[in-house]
Short mmCIF file of C-alpha atoms in Angstrom, two decimals:
data_model
loop_
_atom_site.label_atom_id
_atom_site.label_comp_id
_atom_site.label_asym_id
_atom_site.label_seq_id
_atom_site.Cartn_x
_atom_site.Cartn_y
_atom_site.Cartn_z
CA MET A 1228 98.54 102.67 111.96
CA PRO A 1229 100.22 106.10 112.44
CA THR A 1230 102.00 107.53 109.43
CA GLY A 1231 104.42 110.37 108.82
CA LEU A 1232 107.38 111.83 110.61
CA ALA A 1233 105.32 113.56 113.32
CA ASN A 1234 103.67 110.31 114.34
CA LEU A 1235 107.01 108.50 114.40
CA LEU A 1236 108.37 111.24 116.64
CA HIS A 1237 105.38 110.84 118.96
CA ASP A 1238 105.89 107.04 119.22
CA ALA A 1239 109.62 107.47 119.81
CA ALA A 1240 109.00 110.02 122.58
CA VAL A 1241 106.52 107.73 124.34
CA LEU A 1242 109.02 104.89 124.25
CA HIS A 1243 111.86 107.20 125.37
CA ARG A 1244 109.85 108.29 128.40
CA PHE A 1245 109.06 104.66 129.27
CA VAL A 1246 112.66 103.42 129.18
CA ASP A 1247 113.87 106.53 130.96
CA PHE A 1248 111.54 105.66 133.82
CA ILE A 1249 112.55 101.99 134.12
CA GLU A 1250 116.24 102.92 133.95
CA GLU A 1251 115.87 105.34 136.86
CA TYR A 1252 113.53 102.97 138.70
CA CYS A 1253 116.12 100.17 138.68
CA ARG A 1254 118.81 102.59 139.87
CA GLN A 1255 116.63 103.87 142.70
CA GLN A 1256 115.86 100.34 143.89
CA GLU A 1257 119.54 99.37 143.82
CA ARG A 1258 120.39 102.45 145.88
CA SER A 1259 117.75 101.74 148.53
CA GLN A 1260 117.85 97.91 148.80
CA ARG A 1261 120.31 95.03 148.71
CA TYR A 1262 119.85 92.31 146.10
CA ALA A 1263 121.27 88.92 145.22
CA ASP A 1264 123.95 88.97 142.54
CA ALA A 1265 121.66 87.66 139.80
CA SER A 1266 119.10 90.43 140.40
CA GLY A 1267 121.83 93.07 140.27
CA LEU A 1268 123.06 91.61 136.98
CA PHE A 1269 119.53 91.77 135.57
CA PHE A 1270 119.05 95.39 136.67
CA LYS A 1271 122.37 96.39 135.11
CA TYR A 1272 121.24 94.83 131.85
CA VAL A 1273 117.92 96.73 131.98
CA GLU A 1274 119.75 100.00 132.68
CA LYS A 1275 122.21 99.43 129.84
CA LEU A 1276 119.37 98.45 127.51
CA ALA A 1277 117.35 101.55 128.45
CA LEU A 1278 120.33 103.80 127.77
CA GLY A 1279 120.90 102.05 124.44
CA VAL A 1280 117.23 102.37 123.46
CA LYS A 1281 117.28 106.13 124.14
CA HIS A 1282 120.38 106.56 121.95
CA GLU A 1283 118.84 104.38 119.26
CA LEU A 1284 115.63 106.43 119.23
CA THR A 1285 117.67 109.58 118.67
CA ARG A 1286 119.48 107.91 115.77
CA GLU A 1287 116.19 106.64 114.34
CA MET A 1288 114.79 110.17 114.21
CA ARG A 1289 117.91 111.45 112.45
CA ARG A 1290 117.56 108.69 109.86
CA ALA A 1291 113.86 109.51 109.43
CA ASN A 1292 114.66 113.16 108.74
CA ARG A 1293 117.33 112.23 106.19
CA PHE A 1294 115.58 109.27 104.55
CA PRO A 1295 111.75 109.65 104.74
CA ASN A 1296 111.29 106.54 102.59
CA ARG A 1297 112.68 104.45 105.49
CA LEU A 1298 109.81 105.41 107.81
CA PRO A 1299 108.10 101.96 107.62
CA LEU A 1300 111.37 100.20 108.59
CA LEU A 1301 112.04 102.62 111.45
CA ARG A 1302 108.51 102.19 112.72
CA SER A 1303 108.99 98.41 112.60
CA ASN A 1304 112.19 98.74 114.68
CA ILE A 1305 110.35 100.76 117.32
CA ARG A 1306 107.57 98.15 117.39
CA THR A 1307 110.17 95.42 118.01
CA LEU A 1308 111.61 97.41 120.92
CA LYS A 1309 108.15 97.94 122.40
CA ASN A 1310 107.30 94.24 122.23
CA TYR A 1311 110.53 93.26 123.96
CA LEU A 1312 110.22 95.92 126.65
CA ARG A 1313 106.72 94.65 127.46
CA LEU A 1314 108.28 91.26 128.26
CA LEU A 1315 110.84 92.87 130.55
CA HIS A 1316 108.24 95.12 132.16
CA ALA A 1317 106.50 92.03 133.59
CA LEU A 1318 109.77 91.03 135.30
CA ILE A 1319 111.22 94.29 136.61
CA LYS A 1320 108.79 95.15 139.44
CA PRO A 1321 108.60 91.57 140.84
CA ALA A 1322 112.42 91.43 140.72
CA THR A 1323 112.83 94.74 142.58
CA ASP A 1324 110.33 93.56 145.22
CA ALA A 1325 112.58 90.54 145.90
CA HIS A 1326 115.35 92.25 147.85
CA THR A 1327 117.25 90.61 150.70
CA LEU A 1328 114.65 91.64 153.31
CA THR A 1329 111.83 89.87 151.47
CA ILE A 1330 113.50 86.62 150.37
CA PRO A 1331 115.56 83.93 152.14
CA ALA A 1332 118.84 85.24 150.72
CA PRO A 1333 121.13 82.54 152.23
CA LEU A 1334 118.96 79.82 150.67
CA ILE A 1335 119.00 81.57 147.28
CA ASP A 1336 122.78 81.94 147.45
CA LEU A 1337 123.18 78.27 148.37
CA ALA A 1338 120.87 77.09 145.57
CA SER A 1339 122.81 79.26 143.08
CA GLN A 1340 126.09 77.70 144.21
CA GLN A 1341 124.67 74.19 143.94
CA LEU A 1342 123.39 75.00 140.46
CA GLN A 1343 126.99 75.48 139.34
CA LEU A 1344 127.65 71.80 140.12
CA VAL A 1345 124.95 70.61 137.71
CA ARG A 1346 126.39 69.44 134.42
CA GLY A 1347 126.15 72.18 131.79
CA MET A 1348 124.89 74.80 134.24
CA GLN A 1349 128.16 76.55 135.11
CA ASN A 1350 127.75 80.36 135.31
CA SER A 1351 123.95 80.03 135.55
CA LYS A 1352 122.12 82.58 137.69
CA ILE A 1353 118.59 82.80 139.09
CA VAL A 1354 116.59 86.00 139.56
CA ILE A 1355 113.86 85.75 142.21
CA LEU A 1356 110.50 87.42 141.52
CA LEU A 1357 107.82 87.98 144.17
CA THR A 1358 104.32 87.14 143.00
CA SER A 1359 100.80 87.62 144.37
CA GLU A 1360 99.92 84.03 143.40
CA PHE A 1361 100.29 81.29 146.01
CA MET A 1362 102.39 79.26 143.63
CA TYR A 1363 106.06 78.75 142.86
CA PHE A 1364 106.73 79.11 139.16
CA GLN A 1365 109.68 79.23 136.79
CA ARG A 1366 109.17 81.86 134.11
CA PRO A 1367 110.17 80.31 130.77
CA HIS A 1368 113.04 82.44 129.49
CA THR A 1369 113.77 81.12 125.98
CA ASP A 1370 111.40 83.60 124.32
CA ILE A 1371 112.98 86.49 126.25
CA LYS A 1372 116.46 85.39 125.15
CA ASP A 1373 115.33 85.06 121.52
CA GLN A 1374 113.80 88.55 121.57
CA ALA A 1375 116.92 89.91 123.28
CA GLN A 1376 119.04 88.62 120.40
CA ILE A 1377 116.88 90.48 117.89
CA VAL A 1378 117.06 93.70 119.92
CA LYS A 1379 120.82 93.34 120.18
CA THR A 1380 121.07 93.91 116.43
CA PHE A 1381 120.19 97.57 117.05
CA ILE A 1382 121.63 97.86 120.56
CA PRO A 1383 124.85 95.82 120.46
CA ASN A 1384 126.11 97.10 123.82
CA ALA A 1385 123.24 95.43 125.73
CA SER A 1386 123.72 91.66 125.91
CA PHE A 1387 121.16 89.63 127.84
CA PRO A 1388 123.05 87.65 130.51
CA ARG A 1389 123.64 84.05 129.45
CA LYS A 1390 121.93 81.30 131.46
CA LEU A 1391 119.80 83.73 133.45
CA GLY A 1392 116.55 82.30 134.81
CA PHE A 1393 113.53 83.72 136.64
CA ILE A 1394 111.65 82.05 139.49
CA GLU A 1395 108.47 83.37 141.10
CA VAL A 1396 108.01 83.02 144.86
CA PRO A 1397 104.73 83.85 146.67
CA TYR A 1398 105.20 87.15 148.48
CA SER A 1399 103.67 85.62 151.62
CA GLN A 1400 106.45 83.02 151.72
CA GLY A 1401 109.31 85.34 150.82
CA PRO A 1402 111.00 85.64 154.24
CA SER A 1403 110.26 82.02 155.29
CA PHE A 1404 112.67 79.15 154.86
CA PHE A 1405 111.19 75.65 154.98
CA MET A 1406 108.41 76.20 152.42
CA ASN A 1407 110.84 77.98 150.12
CA LEU A 1408 112.74 74.76 149.52
CA ALA A 1409 110.18 74.44 146.70
CA ILE A 1410 112.52 76.81 144.85
CA TYR A 1411 114.70 73.80 144.02
CA HIS A 1412 111.87 72.28 141.97
CA GLU A 1413 111.60 75.50 139.95
CA ILE A 1414 115.37 75.57 139.41
CA GLY A 1415 114.83 72.11 137.93
CA HIS A 1416 112.49 73.68 135.36
CA PHE A 1417 115.18 76.21 134.49
CA VAL A 1418 117.75 73.44 134.04
CA TYR A 1419 115.37 71.34 131.92
CA GLU A 1420 114.63 74.33 129.68
CA GLU A 1421 118.34 75.04 129.26
CA LEU A 1422 119.12 71.40 128.47
CA SER A 1423 116.20 71.14 126.05
CA ASN A 1424 117.29 74.20 124.09
CA SER A 1425 121.05 73.69 124.20
CA ASP A 1426 123.08 73.78 120.99
CA PRO A 1427 124.00 71.05 120.25
CA PRO A 1428 121.02 69.31 121.88
CA HIS A 1429 121.73 67.47 125.11
CA ALA A 1430 122.06 63.80 124.12
CA ASP A 1431 120.03 62.35 127.00
CA VAL A 1432 117.21 64.88 126.62
CA ALA A 1433 117.08 64.19 122.88
CA ALA A 1434 116.97 60.44 123.57
CA LEU A 1435 114.17 60.96 126.09
CA ARG A 1436 112.07 62.92 123.59
CA SER A 1437 112.68 60.35 120.85
CA ALA A 1438 111.55 57.59 123.20
CA ILE A 1439 108.36 59.51 124.00
CA ALA A 1440 107.53 59.95 120.31
CA ARG A 1441 108.24 56.28 119.45
CA SER A 1442 106.17 54.99 122.36
CA LEU A 1443 103.20 57.20 121.53
CA ARG A 1444 103.26 56.12 117.90
CA GLY A 1445 103.44 52.47 118.91
CA THR A 1446 100.67 52.70 121.50
CA PHE A 1447 98.30 55.11 119.73
CA ARG A 1448 98.43 54.13 116.07
CA LYS A 1449 95.25 56.05 115.24
CA VAL A 1450 96.37 59.13 117.12
CA SER A 1451 99.74 59.10 115.35
CA LYS A 1452 97.87 59.63 112.07
CA ASN A 1453 96.19 62.73 113.55
CA PRO A 1454 98.93 65.39 113.97
CA GLN A 1455 96.86 67.59 116.26
CA ALA A 1456 95.84 64.76 118.64
CA PHE A 1457 99.39 63.40 118.62
CA ALA A 1458 100.79 66.85 119.52
CA VAL A 1459 98.37 67.08 122.48
CA ALA A 1460 99.39 63.64 123.78
CA GLU A 1461 103.07 64.50 123.36
CA LYS A 1462 102.58 67.80 125.19
CA ILE A 1463 100.89 66.08 128.15
CA ILE A 1464 103.76 63.61 128.45
CA GLU A 1465 106.22 66.52 128.24
CA TYR A 1466 104.47 68.26 131.18
CA TRP A 1467 104.57 65.09 133.30
CA THR A 1468 108.21 64.55 132.35
CA GLN A 1469 109.24 68.02 133.46
CA GLU A 1470 107.42 67.80 136.79
CA THR A 1471 108.99 64.43 137.60
CA PHE A 1472 112.43 65.62 136.51
CA CYS A 1473 112.14 68.71 138.72
CA ASP A 1474 111.06 66.75 141.81
CA LEU A 1475 113.98 64.34 141.50
CA PHE A 1476 116.36 67.19 140.69
CA ALA A 1477 115.38 68.93 143.93
CA ILE A 1478 115.85 65.76 145.98
CA ARG A 1479 119.30 65.18 144.50
CA LEU A 1480 120.37 68.71 145.48
CA VAL A 1481 118.71 69.11 148.90
CA GLY A 1482 117.54 65.67 150.08
CA PRO A 1483 114.37 64.70 152.00
CA ALA A 1484 113.80 68.25 153.24
CA PHE A 1485 112.40 69.01 149.78
CA SER A 1486 109.85 66.18 150.07
CA PHE A 1487 108.72 67.49 153.47
CA ALA A 1488 108.40 71.03 152.11
CA PHE A 1489 106.48 69.73 149.09
CA ILE A 1490 104.00 67.94 151.35
CA GLU A 1491 103.40 71.16 153.30
CA MET A 1492 102.85 73.10 150.06
CA LEU A 1493 100.44 70.55 148.57
CA GLY A 1494 98.61 70.48 151.89
CA MET A 1495 98.11 74.25 151.66
CA LEU A 1496 96.75 73.76 148.13
CA GLY A 1497 94.39 70.96 149.21
CA LEU A 1498 96.00 68.36 146.92
CA LEU A 1499 96.66 65.62 149.51
CA ALA A 1500 93.06 64.39 149.79
CA GLU A 1501 92.65 60.75 148.76
CA GLN A 1502 90.88 61.41 145.44
CA ALA A 1503 93.13 64.31 144.42
CA SER A 1504 96.31 62.41 145.26
CA VAL A 1505 95.80 59.72 142.58
CA LYS A 1506 94.74 62.00 139.73
CA PHE A 1507 96.92 62.73 136.74
CA ASN A 1508 95.79 65.89 134.93
CA PRO A 1509 97.07 67.29 131.60
CA THR A 1510 99.81 69.35 133.29
CA HIS A 1511 100.78 67.40 136.43
CA PRO A 1512 101.21 63.74 137.35
CA ALA A 1513 99.38 62.39 140.40
CA PRO A 1514 100.88 63.41 143.79
CA ALA A 1515 100.88 59.74 144.84
CA PHE A 1516 103.08 58.86 141.85
CA ARG A 1517 105.36 61.81 142.55
CA PHE A 1518 105.86 60.79 146.17
CA ALA A 1519 106.54 57.20 145.09
CA GLU A 1520 109.38 58.58 142.95
CA HIS A 1521 110.56 60.71 145.90
CA VAL A 1522 110.80 57.66 148.14
CA ARG A 1523 112.48 55.59 145.45
CA MET A 1524 115.15 58.26 144.93
CA LEU A 1525 115.63 58.74 148.67
CA ARG A 1526 116.07 55.00 149.14
CA ASP A 1527 118.49 54.68 146.21
CA ASP A 1528 120.59 57.55 147.56
CA SER A 1529 120.55 56.22 151.19
CA TRP A 1530 118.64 59.26 152.48
CA TRP A 1531 115.69 57.11 153.58
CA GLU A 1532 117.84 55.11 155.94
CA ALA A 1533 119.32 58.34 157.32
CA ILE A 1534 115.85 59.67 158.29
CA GLU A 1535 114.54 56.30 159.50
CA ASN A 1536 113.96 57.57 163.06
CA VAL A 1537 112.01 60.68 161.99
CA ASP A 1538 108.51 60.19 163.44
CA SER A 1539 106.30 62.86 161.89
CA ASP A 1540 102.98 63.16 160.07
CA GLN A 1541 104.76 64.48 156.98
CA LYS A 1542 106.89 61.37 156.69
CA LYS A 1543 103.86 59.13 157.26
CA ILE A 1544 101.98 60.95 154.49
CA LEU A 1545 104.99 60.54 152.23
CA GLU A 1546 105.09 56.79 152.91
CA GLU A 1547 101.33 56.30 152.59
CA LEU A 1548 101.09 58.07 149.25
CA ALA A 1549 104.21 56.36 147.94
CA ASN A 1550 102.59 52.99 148.70
CA VAL A 1551 99.39 53.69 146.73
CA PRO A 1552 99.24 50.94 144.08
CA ARG A 1553 99.68 52.00 140.49
CA SER A 1554 96.27 50.49 139.63
CA LYS A 1555 94.59 53.34 141.54
CA TYR A 1556 96.09 56.09 139.36
CA LYS A 1557 93.50 57.92 137.23
CA PHE A 1558 93.87 60.39 134.37
CA TYR A 1559 91.35 63.20 133.87
CA LEU A 1560 91.37 65.70 131.02
CA ASP A 1561 89.38 68.10 133.22
CA GLU A 1562 87.23 67.89 136.35
CA LYS A 1563 84.83 65.37 134.77
CA ARG A 1564 86.24 63.84 131.58
CA PRO A 1565 88.49 60.80 132.06
CA GLY A 1566 91.47 60.41 129.74
CA THR A 1567 92.96 57.20 128.39
CA GLU A 1568 95.03 55.27 130.92
CA LYS A 1569 97.29 54.10 128.08
CA LEU A 1570 98.95 57.51 128.22
CA VAL A 1571 99.75 56.99 131.91
CA ASN A 1572 101.16 53.55 131.14
CA VAL A 1573 103.45 54.89 128.42
CA PHE A 1574 104.70 57.50 130.84
CA LEU A 1575 105.30 55.06 133.70
CA ASP A 1576 106.82 52.24 131.66
CA VAL A 1577 108.89 54.09 129.07
CA VAL A 1578 109.50 57.66 130.14
CA VAL A 1579 110.04 57.52 133.90
CA PRO A 1580 113.06 55.15 133.78
CA ARG A 1581 114.73 57.55 131.33
CA ILE A 1582 114.01 60.52 133.60
CA ARG A 1583 115.76 58.72 136.46
CA LYS A 1584 118.76 58.10 134.21
CA LEU A 1585 118.85 61.75 133.05
CA ILE A 1586 118.80 62.99 136.65
CA ARG A 1587 121.81 60.90 137.57
CA VAL A 1588 123.68 62.15 134.50
CA VAL A 1589 123.23 65.87 135.20
CA THR A 1590 123.24 66.10 139.02
CA PRO A 1591 126.15 65.46 141.41
CA ALA A 1592 126.06 62.32 143.55
CA SER A 1593 124.43 62.79 146.94
CA SER A 1594 126.43 60.20 148.90
CA ALA A 1595 128.72 62.83 150.45
CA SER A 1596 125.70 64.88 151.60
CA VAL A 1597 124.14 61.84 153.27
CA TYR A 1598 127.43 61.00 155.00
CA ARG A 1599 127.79 64.56 156.34
CA PHE A 1600 124.16 64.64 157.48
CA ASN A 1601 124.62 61.43 159.49
CA LYS A 1602 127.79 62.80 161.02
CA GLN A 1603 126.59 66.35 161.80
CA ARG A 1604 122.88 65.96 162.53
CA ARG A 1605 123.16 65.44 166.28
CA SER A 1606 125.36 68.49 166.91
CA ILE A 1607 123.12 70.68 164.71
CA GLU A 1608 119.98 69.57 166.56
CA ASP A 1609 121.67 70.03 169.93
CA CYS A 1610 122.27 73.68 169.03
CA LEU A 1611 118.68 74.20 167.93
CA ARG A 1612 117.37 72.53 171.08
CA VAL A 1613 118.94 75.25 173.26
CA GLY A 1614 118.11 78.13 170.93
CA VAL A 1615 121.58 78.55 169.41
CA VAL A 1616 122.55 79.03 165.77
CA PRO A 1617 124.02 75.67 164.65
CA HIS A 1618 127.80 75.64 164.61
CA SER A 1619 130.56 73.07 164.71
CA ARG A 1620 132.64 72.17 167.72
CA ASN A 1621 135.71 72.15 165.49
CA SER A 1622 137.01 74.54 162.83
CA ALA A 1623 134.92 73.11 159.97
CA ALA A 1624 131.43 74.58 159.61
CA PRO A 1625 128.42 72.24 159.27
CA ASP A 1626 127.50 71.46 155.67
CA PRO A 1627 124.51 73.54 154.41
CA VAL A 1628 122.56 70.51 153.17
CA SER A 1629 123.10 68.88 156.58
CA ILE A 1630 121.86 72.05 158.27
CA ILE A 1631 118.72 72.15 156.10
CA ASN A 1632 117.77 68.51 156.64
CA SER A 1633 118.66 68.49 160.33
CA ALA A 1634 116.65 71.67 160.92
CA PHE A 1635 113.64 70.37 159.00
CA CYS A 1636 113.68 67.05 160.89
CA PHE A 1637 113.97 68.99 164.13
CA TYR A 1638 111.10 71.28 163.09
CA LEU A 1639 108.86 68.26 162.41
CA THR A 1640 109.72 66.32 165.57
CA SER A 1641 111.27 68.49 168.30
CA LEU A 1642 109.97 72.05 168.10
CA PRO A 1643 107.66 71.45 171.11
CA GLU A 1644 110.77 70.69 173.20
CA VAL A 1645 112.16 74.17 172.51
CA ILE A 1646 108.83 75.80 173.30
CA LYS A 1647 108.58 73.85 176.54
CA ARG A 1648 112.10 74.92 177.48
CA PHE A 1649 111.53 78.64 176.91
CA GLU A 1650 107.80 79.27 177.34
CA PRO A 1651 105.49 79.00 180.40
CA PRO A 1652 102.99 76.10 180.50
CA ASN A 1653 100.03 78.29 179.52
CA LYS A 1654 101.76 79.21 176.22
CA GLN A 1655 102.86 75.78 175.11
CA ASN A 1656 99.69 75.03 173.11
CA ASP A 1657 99.33 78.56 171.76
CA VAL A 1658 99.32 78.53 167.95
CA ALA A 1659 100.83 82.02 167.78
CA VAL A 1660 103.70 80.87 170.01
CA HIS A 1661 104.34 77.88 167.76
CA SER A 1662 104.34 80.17 164.74
CA LEU A 1663 106.82 82.51 166.45
CA TRP A 1664 109.22 79.69 167.34
CA THR A 1665 109.01 78.28 163.82
CA LYS A 1666 110.08 81.68 162.55
CA ARG A 1667 112.99 81.72 165.02
CA LEU A 1668 114.03 78.23 164.01
CA GLU A 1669 114.07 79.32 160.36
CA MET A 1670 116.16 82.37 161.24
CA TRP A 1671 118.73 80.23 163.09
CA THR A 1672 118.84 77.84 160.13
CA MET A 1673 119.44 80.63 157.61
CA LYS A 1674 122.13 82.19 159.81
CA ALA A 1675 123.87 78.82 160.10
CA ILE A 1676 123.84 78.42 156.30
CA GLU A 1677 125.19 81.94 155.87
CA ASP A 1678 127.98 81.26 158.41
CA SER A 1679 128.84 77.99 156.66
CA GLN A 1680 129.08 79.71 153.28
CA ASN A 1681 131.27 82.49 154.69
CA GLN A 1682 133.62 79.96 156.27
CA GLU A 1683 133.83 78.05 153.00
CA ARG A 1684 134.67 81.26 151.12
CA PHE A 1685 137.37 82.05 153.69
CA ARG A 1686 138.78 78.54 153.38
CA LYS A 1687 138.97 78.79 149.59
CA SER A 1688 140.52 82.26 149.76
CA LYS A 1689 143.12 81.08 152.27
CA SER A 1690 143.93 78.06 150.12
CA LEU A 1691 144.33 80.27 147.04
CA TRP A 1692 146.70 82.64 148.84
CA SER A 1693 148.76 79.70 150.14
CA SER A 1694 149.14 78.27 146.64
CA LEU A 1695 150.15 81.70 145.25
CA GLU A 1696 152.73 82.15 147.99
CA LYS A 1697 154.24 78.76 147.21
CA LYS A 1698 154.50 79.64 143.52
CA SER A 1699 156.15 82.99 144.28
#
């Protein structure tokens, strides 16, 4: 461990150079690219923090010169800053990579707006990170927030934005649209983390966790006397709970399009094979169970009836997996070791009904979305069929959730019609041509969502001005 004033000065200078770089790096990226609002808010925080750290380091050195006996405390403060900045360092580059040319910005904007309608999530924001992994992932943020509060004691002018979450998107999928509906599942993780750590605790989440603990103690009396084994069982149930919550959360916000996107993603990961589809592992419930919950939610919310005439392989897979009998579910601790099926039974019988209840408490009802989809689907698909960005024949723009589900249904069932209309016969079975027209369809869909959002903003602005004029 370095000692003395000279070594403290060396450490402070190294840290100063580091934060000076990330401050300028964020500024350069903001000057050269456009970002979603949440990313800009995060960069502003990093810049303000970096400026504060540089000022604090100068003050620390003055204190060290005046009070040499405080060197151990000052060195501890610098160590705290280093630890926190390492956490942020892992976020900054992926966040700067996720500018509006590399992510589906209209979808991110829409998801952020929908997040505001979730109970307790007002003023929440999501920062998108691009990752080299082919996996969507929500970065847990509670530890970052806790560290930020400690750092704020020496840098009071830098406050970590409240309710700010981080979601990783595979860089290969950044500009695409349909696959990126998986983002809604990850937003569910952000919401669950916020609800789980709220102060005071969210009543329904607390009740869910109490039910898990009681059921495990009742079912595994021997395990309950072994704190370590009980903690492992509780953790496994917690993982399954979160994954189920997030699936149903996504369906409530965006409808069956999420289920179709999820099938495509699991297909890419090779998790739809018969044996893999019925396996529970320590971190994820079986895909067959998950799709059974998808279908149940879609039926309960009348979405299933709305997509009754969709004839596609994705829907057939969804139905087939949803109909796998519960008796076929298996639990494996790893590739070879089976786990106790009692744990699966506790989850299915006690926990899952409470997850369904929690979802309906925190998410807005989907009946209006289903109604608009039924009303607007034909006109949206008619536009796509002739290669036109979906728009309404009257002054009201199509609803974004209707656009998403109509476009996805069209993508699964009618894309060959568009190709046949615009391409010569020798190109109609060309895989590259199909890929190109999928990309175009996604672009039209995103433009339609962007247009719809702009019209909604205009409508609200006009309504506000009218009300102000009446008052004046």
